[in-house]
Phi, psi and omega in degrees: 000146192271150167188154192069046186285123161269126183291163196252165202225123168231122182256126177267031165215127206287177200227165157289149183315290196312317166301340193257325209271308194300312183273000155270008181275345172224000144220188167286115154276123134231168173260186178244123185334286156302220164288317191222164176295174162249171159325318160311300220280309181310309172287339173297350234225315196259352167295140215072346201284167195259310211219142195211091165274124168234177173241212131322304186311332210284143183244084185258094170232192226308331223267348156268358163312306180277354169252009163284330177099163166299332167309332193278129179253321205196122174247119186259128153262115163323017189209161181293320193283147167241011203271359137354312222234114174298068189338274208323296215283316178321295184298331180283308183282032177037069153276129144300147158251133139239142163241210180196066166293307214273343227212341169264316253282319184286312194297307193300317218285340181254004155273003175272343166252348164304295203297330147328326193262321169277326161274320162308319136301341163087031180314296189324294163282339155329307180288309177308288194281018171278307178309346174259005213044046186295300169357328193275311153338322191337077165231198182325323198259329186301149167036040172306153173231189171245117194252187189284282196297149180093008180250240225181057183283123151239127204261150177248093186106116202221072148285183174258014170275305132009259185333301206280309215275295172344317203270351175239330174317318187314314191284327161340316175092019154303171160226136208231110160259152170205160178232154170172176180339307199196157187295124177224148195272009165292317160334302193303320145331306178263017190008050150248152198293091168304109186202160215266122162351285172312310182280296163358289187316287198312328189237350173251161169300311170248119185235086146277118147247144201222357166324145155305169152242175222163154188279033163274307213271301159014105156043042170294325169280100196224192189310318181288346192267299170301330182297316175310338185281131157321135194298345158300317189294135183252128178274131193233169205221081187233026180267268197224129152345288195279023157270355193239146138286113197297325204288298172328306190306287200322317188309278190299353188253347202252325180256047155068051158256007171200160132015255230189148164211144146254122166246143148255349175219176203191178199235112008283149156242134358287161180261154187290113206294336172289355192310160198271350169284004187257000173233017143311115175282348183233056184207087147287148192219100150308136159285036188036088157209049178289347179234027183259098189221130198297273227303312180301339175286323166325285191308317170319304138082205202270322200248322163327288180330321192275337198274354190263355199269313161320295203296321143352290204263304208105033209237160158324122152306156178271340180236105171248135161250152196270114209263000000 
């Protein structure tokens, strides 16, 4: 008779030694050859397995959940976004998800407002005409901007990356509002102003967005979403790409229908260095590296790991999203 059969764990994505050393010590670990699977290698891979750690790149939807089988209890992704990850199919099959919102939410909320800061203030073109000598201009008027305090922040999706950007934008001396499905009490908490999409658009100076994305969220920011915005207003991006129509973006940064935009993230990632927002002097353009800091990457993980060791034992995750 067989016994101590240990379940098996698959990552498609790659891990540091001290991790790999900690889950082969409780169950059959394997990894994926390369940074990430292919596609072949991710199905070939996961039948049978207990646990599936993935990243954003890893595309876990319905047709690898069925070739994982009944054995699959949970799939841990290494990243705050899920849109990855076949909910629906997740939520029928009792699978558990872990993420890590709770575990980035202070390192993003304090690279969103440097990028707040950097687009409003013109870091870009600034720096760019300094390299052109520009500098020699230097009068009352060079490189005016927009700063935070006294302005009009609206955040779209008051989540918990959301919540951390509220919560330190206040010593700024901003007002501060947000929209999203429904009114929550972490607002409230944080006395700020609940209010509908449209009126968000129509009054602030900055319109952050941190929304999931979901097939609500799908390129909702397009022409009709930018035509409400103030020609002042500066757009920040740090959620998912395919949440804005980048052309609509372009469309609107190119006639003045708004400001400015920071994006960290964008639709294909990586974006293409000829793409047309990458030469917008009023377009910071990030490489999605908002949560890239040694200690948060750690953490990051350091805690994927723990949520597959749970899921492991049968125990509550520590970063569960609630399906």
């Amino acid at each position: 008779m067989q016994t101590n059969i240990k379940p098996k764990v698959y990552s498609a994505c790659r891990l540091k030694e001290d991790m790999v050393k900690v889950l082969n010590s409780v169950c059959e670990f394997k990894m994926c050859k390369g940074e990430f699977a292919t596609r072949d290698e991710l199905i070939a891979n996961v039948p049978g397995v207990k646990v599936i750690h993935c990243l954003g790149k890893n595309k876990i939807n319905k047709e690898v959940l069925d070739a994982a089988g009944p054995s699959l209890k949970a799939v841990c992704t290494g990243s705050s976004g899920y849109d990855h990850i076949d909910l629906v199919t997740c939520k029928e099959r009792h699978i558990r998800v872990g993420h890590l919102c709770k575990v980035i939410a202070a390192c993003m909320a304090e690279f969103t407002i440097g990028l707040m800061i950097a687009t409003g203030r013109r870091f870009k073109e600034a720096m760019t005409d300094v390299e052109r000598g520009g500098w020699a201009n230097w009068g009352a008027n060079y490189m005016n901007g927009y700063q935070l305090m006294g302005s009009t922040i609206g955040i779209v999706g008051l989540g918990c990356i959301g919540q951390e950007i509220a919560l330190r934008l206040k010593s700024f001396g901003s007002h501060i509002k947000y929209t999203g499905p429904q009114r929550k009490p972490e607002g409230d908490a944080l006395k700020i102003e609940y209010v509908t999409l449209h009126d968000l658009l129509q009054t602030s100076d900055f319109v952050v967005v941190t929304c999931a994305l979901n097939e609500d969220t799908k390129k909702m920011f397009n022409r009709k979403t930018f035509d409400l915005m103030k020609p002042t207003s500066i757009f920040i991006n740090v959620a998912r790409g395919d949440v804005v129509d980048q052309e609509a973006l372009y469309e609107a940064l190119t006639s003045q229908k708004i400001f400015a935009a920071g994006l960290d993230v964008a639709t294909p990632e990586p974006l293409s260095g000829d793409h047309p927002l990458v030469s917008l002097e009023n377009c910071v353009l990030l490489p999605h590296i908002g949560s890239s800091t040694v200690v948060t990457r750690h953490e990051m993980t350091k805690t994927s790991v723990q949520n597959v060791l749970a899921a492991l034992d049968d125990k509550p995750l520590p970063s569960e999203l609630q399906l």
